Amino acid sequence: MAITVVGSVAYDTIETPAGKRERCLGGAATYFSLSASFFTDVRVIAVVGEDFGKRQEAVFQARNIDTRGIEHTAGRSFFWEGSYLDNLNEAKTHSTELNVFAAFNPKIPDAYRDSEFLFLANIDPVLQRRVSLGLPDVKLIAGDTMNYWIKDHRAALLEVLKGLDILLINDTETKMLAGNNNLVQAARAVMAMGPKALVVKHGEYGATLFYGATPKGKSAGSAFRAPAMPLEEVVDPTGAGDSFAGGFFGYLASQPEQSPAAFRRAMFYGSVMGSFACERFGTERIQKLTRPEIDERFNLFRELTHLA
Amino acid sequence: MAITVVGSVAYDTIETPAGKRERCLGGAATYFSLSASFFTDVRVIAVVGEDFGKRQEAVFQARNIDTRGIEHTAGRSFFWEGSYLDNLNEAKTHSTELNVFAAFNPKIPDAYRDSEFLFLANIDPVLQRRVSLGLPDVKLIAGDTMNYWIKDHRAALLEVLKGLDILLINDTETKMLAGNNNLVQAARAVMAMGPKALVVKHGEYGATLFYGATPKGKSAGSAFRAPAMPLEEVVDPTGAGDSFAGGFFGYLASQPEQSPAAFRRAMFYGSVMGSFACERFGTERIQKLTRPEIDERFNLFRELTHLA
């Protein structure tokens, strides 16, 4: 079943110990939709500038992603420049140019209105909420956010959280949002804000899914932990979290039922897609992936974590 | 089959956000042997001072641990004082008094000579090697070390590593020992120093076992990742690593064959024992454990990580 995703389509200049790339195609909605497209139909809502042309469009087309919701306006696309020279787990931002994104007012194409799944990538929570209200009939809403919105746009973010089924954020964001340094306690506090399930991403250590009620004192009663792949070389971690979200939500949307067992497999597919994203710069690896490669790695992850 | 462990038996004064305890019974050999005693026979080699009396002895007796190799000498036992007020993942050391440990010369009781398993807890590698040479017929040797020995006693440590079957250290130690910041590459480099298997402990994120040859480019071909328990409250992380080692090696020693499947289950038992250790100050929780509680948590860990 189709997912509509709203978020950024952007250009990134990235430097890592493996090298430097100028103006790769990037943005949360790009990584998410490419990743999710291996599992289900994906429709994008975003805004780009005049620097987004046929070559970039072709990247989405190649994966059958619906781009009718990508608005083309005068000016330049969102641009980010960052490096991971000291620490592959944390980007150092050198430059952020909002450009056409500064005036982004998401428009939902009519053709998207029967989407049953909605992903709110990391953008201004006011816009997340607007899209969410514009698609009142979706079956499941997942979303992402970041420290900036948690710190400085809390009220708007809390409105979004109330309507979320699944929130995907990292350890630091979870603890910051809850104001609590214990992950289990913080997860419970965040889920009390609205999300019925919480996926906490641990970077190279995988991710933990908290779901259902977690009775106080019962630590792991409703938790599931997916590993990350121990990688020989991390070329570029940019977009790993969005690729995780795409694999996770894309797989969920592809299933007839969003059962606990489906959530578990979705966590694995999320980790699988996140691990592929790190293997090359930008979206290079995800663009060239095949479904057999994905399933092969899924089996490796099972091998990596299962007793027998 | 019996394990002989050599290491510290000590007193710890510990402060964490949950409170403070003065002079708890501690030391790597204490945590290790209490933890391993739930799986197999354990024999300790250590040295204590006059402050180690009947009450401390009784802790070992209650778990049927052979203490004939604990030498009693004039003076005070090893003492450590530390706190985890800012960061539960890393102790801040306030004071270390070697006391009787400064002149420790491990003696192996004759009754220990038929031990088939040997654990070299984190002490001077010169002493680790001495005990190892004194028990030439053991079937499997595992060991631990720390940043201090890696940095300042490298030559002696490398001698120990040559003879090790299994090394258990954390991420930072692995990367420091290998001089390489990529975990997979660092693991391969460390295993080239001798250990046939390497257990890298990730604290709250679990642990990864690397075993067998890891062909270059094949990242996770021979790896297994065990989770840690998402804990509602970490009261005191002191000894979690040694308790992990006790559960891991104790379980391995209890098995008729140290097969890959046994190693996987051993990783789970290690994580289980490490998680219990954190629930109370010092060895309080491990002292009161029962085997059914251990197996219940083992099943929780399976539930936490297995797809179905």
Coordinates of C-alpha atoms in Angstrom, one line a residue:
Chain A
M1 CA 0.0 0.0 0.0
A2 CA 1.2 3.5 -0.9
I3 CA 3.2 5.7 1.4
T4 CA 3.2 9.5 1.1
V5 CA 6.4 11.1 2.5
V6 CA 6.9 14.8 3.1
G7 CA 10.4 16.1 3.7
S8 CA 13.5 17.6 2.1
V9 CA 14.9 16.9 -1.3
A10 CA 18.3 18.5 -1.3
Y11 CA 21.9 18.7 -2.3
D12 CA 24.7 17.6 0.2
T13 CA 28.4 18.3 0.1
I14 CA 29.9 15.6 2.3
E15 CA 33.4 14.9 3.5
T16 CA 34.3 11.7 5.4
P17 CA 37.6 9.9 5.9
A18 CA 36.8 8.1 2.6
G19 CA 36.8 11.3 0.6
K20 CA 34.6 14.2 -0.5
R21 CA 31.6 14.6 -2.8
E22 CA 30.2 17.9 -3.9
R23 CA 26.4 18.4 -4.2
C24 CA 25.2 14.8 -4.0
L25 CA 21.5 14.3 -4.3
G26 CA 20.2 14.0 -0.7
G27 CA 17.6 15.1 1.8
A28 CA 15.5 13.0 4.1
A29 CA 12.6 12.5 1.7
T30 CA 15.1 11.3 -1.0
Y31 CA 16.7 8.7 1.2
F32 CA 13.4 7.6 2.7
S33 CA 11.6 7.2 -0.6
L34 CA 14.5 5.4 -2.4
S35 CA 14.7 3.0 0.5
A36 CA 11.0 2.5 0.9
S37 CA 10.5 2.0 -2.8
F38 CA 12.0 -1.5 -2.6
F39 CA 9.0 -2.5 -0.6
T40 CA 6.0 -0.5 -1.7
D41 CA 4.7 2.5 -3.7
V42 CA 6.1 5.8 -2.6
R43 CA 4.8 9.3 -3.3
V44 CA 6.9 12.4 -2.4
I45 CA 5.9 15.9 -1.3
A46 CA 8.8 18.3 -1.3
V47 CA 10.1 21.5 -2.9
V48 CA 13.1 21.9 -5.2
G49 CA 14.8 24.8 -7.1
E50 CA 16.0 25.2 -10.6
D51 CA 19.1 23.2 -9.9
F52 CA 16.9 20.0 -9.7
G53 CA 16.7 18.7 -13.2
K54 CA 16.1 15.7 -15.4
R55 CA 19.1 13.8 -14.0
Q56 CA 17.8 14.1 -10.4
E57 CA 14.2 13.3 -11.5
A58 CA 15.5 10.2 -13.2
V59 CA 16.8 8.8 -9.8
F60 CA 13.2 8.8 -8.5
Q61 CA 11.8 7.5 -11.8
A62 CA 14.1 4.6 -11.8
R63 CA 12.6 3.5 -8.6
N64 CA 9.0 4.2 -9.7
I65 CA 8.6 6.9 -7.1
D66 CA 5.7 9.3 -7.7
T67 CA 7.2 12.8 -7.9
R68 CA 4.1 14.8 -8.7
G69 CA 4.2 16.3 -5.3
I70 CA 7.7 17.7 -5.8
E71 CA 7.1 21.4 -6.4
H72 CA 9.5 23.2 -8.7
T73 CA 10.1 26.9 -7.8
A74 CA 12.5 29.6 -8.7
G75 CA 15.8 29.6 -6.8
R76 CA 18.1 26.9 -5.5
S77 CA 17.3 23.7 -3.6
F78 CA 18.0 23.1 0.0
F79 CA 21.8 22.7 0.5
W80 CA 23.8 21.1 3.3
E81 CA 27.5 20.8 3.8
G82 CA 29.0 18.7 6.5
S83 CA 31.9 16.5 7.5
Y84 CA 32.5 13.4 9.6
L85 CA 36.3 13.6 9.7
D86 CA 36.6 13.2 13.5
N87 CA 33.6 11.1 14.2
L88 CA 31.6 9.0 11.8
N89 CA 28.7 8.9 14.2
E90 CA 28.2 12.7 14.2
A91 CA 28.2 15.1 11.4
K92 CA 29.8 18.5 11.8
T93 CA 27.7 21.0 9.8
H94 CA 29.6 23.6 7.9
S95 CA 26.7 25.2 6.0
T96 CA 23.0 25.0 5.7
E97 CA 21.1 26.9 3.0
L98 CA 17.4 26.6 3.2
N99 CA 16.9 28.3 -0.1
V100 CA 13.5 27.3 -1.6
F101 CA 12.8 25.3 1.5
A102 CA 12.4 28.5 3.5
A103 CA 9.0 29.2 2.0
F104 CA 7.9 25.5 1.7
N105 CA 4.2 25.1 1.9
P106 CA 3.5 21.4 1.2
K107 CA 0.7 20.7 -1.3
I108 CA -0.9 17.3 -1.5
P109 CA -1.7 16.2 -5.0
D110 CA -5.1 14.6 -5.4
A111 CA -3.5 11.5 -6.7
Y112 CA -1.9 11.0 -3.2
R113 CA -5.2 11.2 -1.3
D114 CA -5.7 7.4 -1.1
S115 CA -2.3 6.8 0.5
E116 CA -2.8 4.6 3.6
F117 CA 0.6 5.4 5.1
L118 CA 2.2 8.7 5.8
F119 CA 5.8 9.5 6.8
L120 CA 6.6 12.9 8.2
A121 CA 10.4 13.3 7.6
N122 CA 12.4 15.7 9.7
I123 CA 11.0 19.2 8.9
D124 CA 9.3 22.0 10.8
P125 CA 6.6 20.3 12.9
V126 CA 4.1 23.0 11.7
L127 CA 4.5 21.6 8.2
Q128 CA 4.4 18.0 9.4
R129 CA 1.1 18.7 11.1
R130 CA -0.3 20.5 8.1
V131 CA 0.3 17.5 5.8
S132 CA -1.0 15.2 8.5
L133 CA -4.3 17.1 8.7
G134 CA -4.4 17.2 4.9
L135 CA -4.5 13.4 4.8
P136 CA -7.0 12.5 7.6
D137 CA -7.7 9.0 6.3
V138 CA -4.3 7.4 6.4
K139 CA -4.0 4.2 8.4
L140 CA -0.6 4.7 10.0
I141 CA 1.5 7.8 10.5
A142 CA 5.2 7.7 11.3
G143 CA 7.6 10.5 11.7
D144 CA 11.1 11.8 12.5
T145 CA 12.4 15.0 14.2
M146 CA 15.7 16.4 15.5
N147 CA 17.2 18.3 18.4
Y148 CA 16.5 21.7 16.8
W149 CA 12.7 21.2 16.8
I150 CA 12.8 19.5 20.2
K151 CA 14.6 22.4 21.8
D152 CA 13.1 25.4 20.1
H153 CA 9.8 24.3 18.6
R154 CA 8.5 22.1 21.4
A155 CA 4.8 23.2 21.4
A156 CA 4.4 22.6 17.7
L157 CA 6.3 19.3 17.9
L158 CA 4.1 18.1 20.8
E159 CA 1.0 18.7 18.6
V160 CA 2.6 16.4 15.9
L161 CA 3.5 13.7 18.4
K162 CA -0.1 13.5 19.6
G163 CA -1.1 12.2 16.2
L164 CA 1.8 9.9 15.5
D165 CA 1.6 6.1 15.5
I166 CA 5.4 5.7 15.3
L167 CA 8.2 8.0 16.1
L168 CA 11.7 7.3 14.9
I169 CA 14.5 9.2 16.6
N170 CA 17.9 8.5 18.1
D171 CA 19.1 8.1 21.7
T172 CA 20.1 11.7 22.3
E173 CA 16.8 13.0 20.8
T174 CA 14.8 10.5 22.9
K175 CA 16.5 11.6 26.1
M176 CA 16.3 15.3 25.2
L177 CA 12.6 15.1 24.4
A178 CA 11.8 13.3 27.7
G179 CA 14.3 15.2 29.8
N180 CA 15.4 11.8 31.2
N181 CA 18.8 10.1 30.8
N182 CA 17.5 6.6 31.2
L183 CA 16.5 5.2 27.9
V184 CA 13.6 3.0 29.1
Q185 CA 12.1 5.8 31.3
A186 CA 12.6 8.3 28.4
A187 CA 10.9 6.0 26.0
R188 CA 7.9 5.6 28.2
A189 CA 7.7 9.4 28.6
V190 CA 7.9 10.0 24.9
M191 CA 5.2 7.4 24.2
A192 CA 3.0 9.2 26.8
M193 CA 3.2 12.2 24.4
G194 CA 1.3 10.3 21.7
P195 CA 3.3 7.8 19.6
K196 CA 2.1 4.2 20.1
A197 CA 5.5 2.9 19.1
L198 CA 8.9 4.4 19.4
V199 CA 12.0 3.4 17.4
V200 CA 15.2 4.6 19.0
K201 CA 18.1 4.4 16.6
H202 CA 21.5 3.7 18.2
G203 CA 23.8 4.3 15.1
E204 CA 26.3 1.5 14.8
Y205 CA 24.7 -0.4 17.6
G206 CA 21.3 -0.9 15.9
A207 CA 17.9 0.2 17.1
T208 CA 15.3 -0.6 19.7
L209 CA 11.6 -0.7 19.2
F210 CA 9.4 0.1 22.1
Y211 CA 5.8 -0.7 21.6
G212 CA 2.5 -1.2 23.5
A213 CA 2.3 -0.3 27.1
T214 CA 5.5 -0.7 29.1
P215 CA 4.4 -1.3 32.7
K216 CA 6.7 0.4 35.2
G217 CA 9.3 -2.0 36.4
K218 CA 8.9 -4.3 33.4
S219 CA 11.9 -3.2 31.4
A220 CA 11.8 -5.1 28.2
G221 CA 8.4 -6.5 28.2
S222 CA 7.5 -4.8 24.9
A223 CA 10.8 -4.1 23.3
F224 CA 12.6 -5.4 20.3
R225 CA 16.3 -4.8 19.4
A226 CA 17.6 -5.0 15.9
P227 CA 21.4 -5.0 15.3
A228 CA 23.3 -2.9 13.0
M229 CA 25.8 -4.5 10.6
P230 CA 29.4 -4.4 11.8
L231 CA 30.8 -2.7 8.7
E232 CA 34.3 -3.1 7.3
E233 CA 34.2 0.5 6.0
V234 CA 31.7 3.3 6.7
V235 CA 32.1 5.5 3.6
D236 CA 29.3 8.0 4.4
P237 CA 26.7 7.8 7.2
T238 CA 24.6 10.6 5.7
G239 CA 21.0 9.4 5.3
A240 CA 21.4 6.2 7.2
G241 CA 18.6 7.1 9.6
D242 CA 16.3 8.1 6.8
S243 CA 17.1 4.9 4.9
F244 CA 16.4 3.0 8.1
A245 CA 13.0 4.7 8.3
G246 CA 12.3 3.9 4.6
G247 CA 13.1 0.2 5.0
F248 CA 11.2 0.0 8.3
F249 CA 8.0 1.8 7.1
G250 CA 8.2 0.6 3.6
Y251 CA 8.2 -3.0 4.8
L252 CA 5.4 -2.3 7.3
A253 CA 3.3 -0.7 4.5
S254 CA 3.8 -3.8 2.3
Q255 CA 2.3 -6.1 4.8
P256 CA -1.4 -7.1 5.0
E257 CA -1.3 -6.6 8.7
Q258 CA 1.0 -4.5 11.0
S259 CA 1.3 -7.2 13.6
P260 CA 4.1 -7.4 16.2
A261 CA 5.9 -10.0 14.0
A262 CA 5.7 -7.5 11.1
F263 CA 7.1 -4.8 13.3
R264 CA 10.1 -7.0 14.2
R265 CA 10.8 -7.8 10.6
A266 CA 10.4 -4.1 9.7
M267 CA 13.1 -3.3 12.3
F268 CA 15.5 -5.7 10.5
Y269 CA 14.7 -4.2 7.1
G270 CA 15.3 -0.8 8.6
S271 CA 18.7 -1.8 9.8
V272 CA 19.5 -3.5 6.5
M273 CA 18.7 -0.4 4.5
G274 CA 20.6 1.8 7.0
S275 CA 23.7 -0.4 6.6
F276 CA 23.6 -0.2 2.8
A277 CA 23.3 3.6 2.9
C278 CA 26.6 3.8 4.7
E279 CA 28.6 1.8 2.1
R280 CA 28.8 4.6 -0.5
F281 CA 28.5 8.4 -0.7
G282 CA 25.0 9.8 -0.7
T283 CA 22.3 7.6 -2.2
E284 CA 24.8 5.8 -4.5
R285 CA 24.4 2.4 -2.9
I286 CA 20.7 2.6 -2.4
Q287 CA 20.2 3.6 -6.0
K288 CA 21.9 0.4 -7.2
L289 CA 20.5 -2.0 -4.7
T290 CA 18.5 -5.1 -5.7
R291 CA 15.8 -6.9 -3.7
P292 CA 17.9 -10.1 -3.6
E293 CA 20.8 -8.1 -2.0
I294 CA 18.4 -6.8 0.6
D295 CA 17.1 -10.2 1.4
E296 CA 20.6 -11.7 1.5
R297 CA 21.5 -9.1 4.1
F298 CA 18.3 -9.6 6.0
N299 CA 19.4 -13.3 6.4
L300 CA 22.9 -12.2 7.5
F301 CA 21.3 -10.0 10.2
R302 CA 19.3 -13.0 11.3
E303 CA 22.5 -15.1 11.4
L304 CA 24.2 -12.3 13.3
T305 CA 21.6 -12.2 16.1
H306 CA 19.7 -15.5 16.3
L307 CA 20.8 -18.3 18.6
A308 CA 20.3 -21.1 16.1
Chain B
M1 CA 34.1 -28.5 34.0
A2 CA 36.1 -26.3 36.4
I3 CA 37.3 -22.8 35.7
T4 CA 40.3 -21.3 37.5
V5 CA 40.1 -17.5 37.6
V6 CA 43.0 -15.2 38.7
G7 CA 42.2 -11.5 39.4
S8 CA 41.4 -9.0 42.1
V9 CA 39.2 -9.5 45.2
A10 CA 38.7 -6.0 46.5
Y11 CA 36.7 -3.4 48.3
D12 CA 34.9 -0.7 46.3
T13 CA 33.3 2.5 47.4
I14 CA 30.9 3.4 44.7
E15 CA 28.7 6.5 44.1
T16 CA 26.0 6.5 41.4
P17 CA 22.8 8.6 40.9
A18 CA 21.1 5.8 42.9
G19 CA 23.2 6.4 46.0
K20 CA 26.5 5.5 47.6
R21 CA 28.0 2.4 49.2
E22 CA 31.1 2.2 51.2
R23 CA 33.5 -0.7 50.9
C24 CA 31.3 -3.2 49.0
L25 CA 33.0 -6.5 48.3
G26 CA 34.2 -6.2 44.7
G27 CA 37.1 -6.9 42.3
A28 CA 37.1 -8.6 38.9
A29 CA 37.6 -12.1 40.2
T30 CA 34.8 -11.7 42.7
Y31 CA 32.2 -10.7 40.1
F32 CA 33.5 -13.2 37.6
S33 CA 33.4 -16.1 40.0
L34 CA 30.0 -15.4 41.5
S35 CA 28.6 -15.1 38.0
A36 CA 30.3 -18.2 36.6
S37 CA 29.3 -20.2 39.7
F38 CA 25.7 -20.4 38.4
F39 CA 27.0 -22.6 35.5
T40 CA 30.1 -24.5 36.6
D41 CA 32.7 -25.0 39.4
V42 CA 34.9 -22.0 40.0
R43 CA 38.3 -21.7 41.7
V44 CA 39.8 -18.4 42.6
I45 CA 43.4 -17.2 42.8
A46 CA 43.7 -13.8 44.4
V47 CA 45.3 -12.0 47.4
V48 CA 43.4 -10.3 50.2
G49 CA 44.4 -8.4 53.4
E50 CA 43.4 -8.7 57.0
D51 CA 40.1 -6.8 56.2
F52 CA 38.8 -9.8 54.4
G53 CA 37.1 -11.9 56.9
K54 CA 34.5 -14.6 57.5
R55 CA 31.7 -12.5 56.1
Q56 CA 33.4 -12.0 52.8
E57 CA 34.5 -15.6 52.7
A58 CA 30.9 -16.7 53.2
V59 CA 29.9 -14.9 50.0
F60 CA 32.1 -17.2 48.0
Q61 CA 31.1 -20.3 50.1
A62 CA 27.4 -19.7 49.5
R63 CA 28.1 -20.2 45.8
N64 CA 30.4 -23.2 46.3
I65 CA 33.4 -21.3 45.0
D66 CA 36.8 -22.8 45.8
T67 CA 38.8 -20.1 47.7
R68 CA 41.8 -22.1 48.6
G69 CA 43.8 -20.0 46.1
I70 CA 42.9 -16.8 47.9
E71 CA 46.0 -15.9 49.8
H72 CA 45.7 -14.0 53.0
T73 CA 48.5 -11.6 53.9
A74 CA 49.2 -8.8 56.3
G75 CA 47.9 -5.4 55.3
R76 CA 44.7 -4.2 53.5
S77 CA 42.9 -5.5 50.4
F78 CA 42.9 -3.7 47.1
F79 CA 40.6 -0.7 47.3
W80 CA 38.9 1.3 44.6
E81 CA 36.7 4.4 44.9
G82 CA 34.8 5.7 42.0
S83 CA 31.6 7.4 40.9
Y84 CA 29.2 7.4 37.9
L85 CA 27.4 10.7 38.7
D86 CA 27.8 12.2 35.2
N87 CA 27.9 9.1 33.1
L88 CA 26.7 5.6 34.0
N89 CA 28.8 4.2 31.2
E90 CA 32.1 5.4 32.5
A91 CA 33.5 5.4 36.0
K92 CA 35.4 8.3 37.4
T93 CA 38.1 6.9 39.6
H94 CA 38.7 8.9 42.8
S95 CA 41.2 6.6 44.5
T96 CA 43.0 3.3 43.8
E97 CA 45.0 1.6 46.6
L98 CA 46.8 -1.5 45.5
N99 CA 47.7 -2.4 49.1
V100 CA 48.4 -6.2 49.3
F101 CA 47.9 -6.4 45.5
A102 CA 51.1 -4.5 44.9
A103 CA 53.2 -7.6 45.8
F104 CA 50.7 -10.2 44.4
N105 CA 52.5 -13.3 43.2
P106 CA 49.8 -15.8 42.2
K107 CA 50.2 -19.3 43.6
I108 CA 48.3 -22.2 42.0
P109 CA 46.9 -24.7 44.6
D110 CA 47.5 -28.3 43.5
A111 CA 43.8 -28.9 43.8
Y112 CA 43.3 -26.4 40.9
R113 CA 45.7 -28.2 38.5
D114 CA 43.0 -30.2 36.7
S115 CA 41.0 -27.1 35.7
E116 CA 40.2 -27.3 32.1
F117 CA 39.3 -23.6 31.8
L118 CA 41.3 -20.6 32.8
F119 CA 40.1 -17.0 33.0
L120 CA 42.7 -14.2 33.3
A121 CA 40.8 -11.3 34.8
N122 CA 42.2 -7.7 34.3
I123 CA 45.5 -7.6 36.1
D124 CA 49.2 -7.1 35.2
P125 CA 49.8 -9.1 32.0
V126 CA 53.0 -10.4 33.6
L127 CA 50.9 -12.1 36.3
Q128 CA 48.4 -13.3 33.7
R129 CA 51.1 -15.0 31.8
R130 CA 52.6 -16.5 34.9
V131 CA 49.3 -18.2 35.8
S132 CA 48.8 -19.3 32.3
L133 CA 52.3 -21.0 32.1
G134 CA 51.5 -22.6 35.5
L135 CA 48.4 -24.3 34.1
P136 CA 49.7 -25.6 30.8
D137 CA 47.0 -28.3 30.3
V138 CA 43.9 -26.1 30.3
K139 CA 41.6 -26.6 27.3
L140 CA 40.5 -23.0 26.9
I141 CA 42.0 -19.6 28.1
A142 CA 40.0 -16.4 28.1
G143 CA 41.1 -13.1 29.4
D144 CA 40.4 -9.4 29.9
T145 CA 42.6 -6.3 30.1
M146 CA 42.2 -2.5 30.2
N147 CA 43.5 0.7 28.7
Y148 CA 46.3 1.0 31.3
W149 CA 48.0 -2.3 30.2
I150 CA 47.3 -1.6 26.5
K151 CA 49.1 1.8 26.7
D152 CA 51.9 1.2 29.1
H153 CA 52.6 -2.6 29.2
R154 CA 52.1 -3.5 25.6
A155 CA 55.0 -5.9 25.2
A156 CA 53.9 -8.0 28.2
L157 CA 50.3 -7.9 27.1
L158 CA 51.1 -9.0 23.5
E159 CA 52.8 -12.1 25.1
V160 CA 49.5 -12.9 26.9
L161 CA 47.4 -12.4 23.8
K162 CA 49.5 -14.9 21.9
G163 CA 48.3 -17.6 24.2
L164 CA 44.6 -16.5 24.5
D165 CA 41.7 -18.4 23.0
I166 CA 39.2 -15.6 23.8
L167 CA 39.7 -12.0 24.7
L168 CA 36.9 -9.9 26.2
I169 CA 37.3 -6.1 26.0
N170 CA 35.2 -3.1 25.2
D171 CA 35.0 -1.0 22.0
T172 CA 37.5 1.6 23.2
E173 CA 40.1 -1.0 24.3
T174 CA 39.7 -2.9 21.0
K175 CA 40.3 0.3 18.9
M176 CA 43.2 1.4 21.2
L177 CA 44.8 -2.1 21.0
A178 CA 44.6 -2.2 17.2
G179 CA 45.2 1.5 16.6
N180 CA 42.2 1.5 14.3
N181 CA 38.9 3.3 14.7
N182 CA 36.8 0.9 12.6
L183 CA 35.5 -1.9 14.8
V184 CA 35.6 -4.7 12.2
Q185 CA 39.1 -3.8 11.1
A186 CA 40.3 -3.4 14.7
A187 CA 38.8 -6.8 15.6
R188 CA 40.6 -8.4 12.8
A189 CA 43.9 -6.8 13.9
V190 CA 43.4 -7.9 17.5
M191 CA 42.7 -11.4 16.5
A192 CA 45.9 -11.4 14.4
M193 CA 47.7 -10.9 17.8
G194 CA 46.5 -14.3 19.0
P195 CA 43.0 -14.6 20.3
K196 CA 40.9 -17.0 18.2
A197 CA 37.7 -15.2 19.3
L198 CA 37.1 -11.7 20.4
V199 CA 34.2 -10.4 22.5
V200 CA 33.7 -6.7 22.2
K201 CA 31.5 -5.3 24.9
H202 CA 29.3 -2.3 24.0
G203 CA 27.9 -1.5 27.4
E204 CA 24.2 -0.7 27.2
Y205 CA 24.2 -1.8 23.6
G206 CA 25.3 -5.4 24.2
A207 CA 28.3 -7.2 22.8
T208 CA 29.7 -8.6 19.5
L209 CA 31.5 -11.9 19.2
F210 CA 34.0 -12.1 16.4
Y211 CA 35.2 -15.6 15.7
G212 CA 37.1 -17.7 13.1
A213 CA 38.8 -16.0 10.2
T214 CA 37.1 -12.8 9.0
P215 CA 38.1 -12.6 5.3
K216 CA 38.8 -9.0 4.3
G217 CA 35.7 -7.4 2.8
K218 CA 33.4 -9.9 4.5
S219 CA 32.2 -7.8 7.4
A220 CA 29.9 -10.0 9.5
G221 CA 30.7 -13.4 8.1
S222 CA 31.8 -14.6 11.5
A223 CA 30.1 -12.3 14.0
F224 CA 27.4 -12.6 16.5
R225 CA 25.7 -9.8 18.4
A226 CA 24.0 -10.2 21.7
P227 CA 21.8 -7.4 23.0
A228 CA 21.9 -5.8 26.4
M229 CA 18.8 -5.4 28.4
P230 CA 17.1 -2.0 28.2
L231 CA 17.1 -1.4 32.0
E232 CA 14.5 0.7 33.8
E233 CA 17.2 1.7 36.3
V234 CA 20.9 1.2 36.3
V235 CA 21.8 1.2 40.0
D236 CA 25.5 0.5 39.7
P237 CA 27.4 -0.7 36.5
T238 CA 30.5 -1.7 38.5
G239 CA 31.4 -5.3 37.6
A240 CA 29.0 -5.6 34.7
G241 CA 31.8 -6.5 32.4
D242 CA 33.3 -9.1 34.8
S243 CA 29.8 -10.5 35.4
F244 CA 29.4 -10.8 31.6
A245 CA 32.7 -12.7 31.4
G246 CA 31.6 -15.0 34.2
G247 CA 28.3 -15.8 32.5
F248 CA 29.9 -16.2 29.1
F249 CA 32.8 -18.3 30.1
G250 CA 30.9 -20.2 32.8
Y251 CA 28.3 -21.3 30.3
L252 CA 31.0 -22.3 27.8
A253 CA 32.8 -24.4 30.4
S254 CA 29.5 -26.1 31.3
Q255 CA 29.0 -27.4 27.8
P256 CA 30.3 -30.7 26.5
E257 CA 31.5 -28.9 23.3
Q258 CA 32.5 -25.3 22.7
S259 CA 30.6 -25.2 19.3
P260 CA 29.6 -22.0 17.5
A261 CA 26.0 -22.6 18.9
A262 CA 27.4 -22.8 22.4
F263 CA 29.4 -19.6 21.8
R264 CA 26.1 -17.8 20.8
R265 CA 24.3 -19.0 23.8
A266 CA 27.3 -18.0 26.0
M267 CA 27.0 -14.5 24.6
F268 CA 23.4 -14.3 25.7
Y269 CA 24.3 -15.7 29.2
G270 CA 27.1 -13.1 29.4
S271 CA 24.6 -10.3 28.6
V272 CA 22.1 -11.7 31.1
M273 CA 24.6 -11.7 33.9
G274 CA 25.9 -8.3 33.0
S275 CA 22.3 -6.9 33.1
F276 CA 21.7 -8.4 36.6
A277 CA 24.9 -7.0 37.9
C278 CA 23.7 -3.4 37.2
E279 CA 20.4 -3.8 39.1
R280 CA 21.9 -3.4 42.6
F281 CA 25.1 -2.1 44.2
G282 CA 28.2 -4.2 44.0
T283 CA 27.5 -8.0 44.0
E284 CA 24.2 -7.7 45.8
R285 CA 22.0 -8.8 42.9
I286 CA 24.3 -11.6 41.7
Q287 CA 24.6 -13.0 45.2
K288 CA 20.9 -13.5 45.4
L289 CA 20.2 -14.7 41.9
T290 CA 18.6 -18.1 41.1
R291 CA 19.1 -20.2 38.0
P292 CA 15.4 -19.9 37.1
E293 CA 15.7 -16.1 37.1
I294 CA 18.7 -16.4 34.8
D295 CA 16.9 -18.6 32.4
E296 CA 13.8 -16.4 32.5
R297 CA 16.0 -13.4 31.5
F298 CA 17.7 -15.5 28.8
N299 CA 14.3 -16.1 27.3
L300 CA 13.5 -12.4 27.5
F301 CA 16.7 -11.7 25.6
R302 CA 15.6 -14.2 23.0
E303 CA 12.2 -12.5 22.8
L304 CA 14.0 -9.1 22.6
T305 CA 16.1 -10.1 19.5
H306 CA 14.4 -13.0 17.6
L307 CA 12.1 -12.4 14.8
A308 CA 9.6 -15.0 15.8

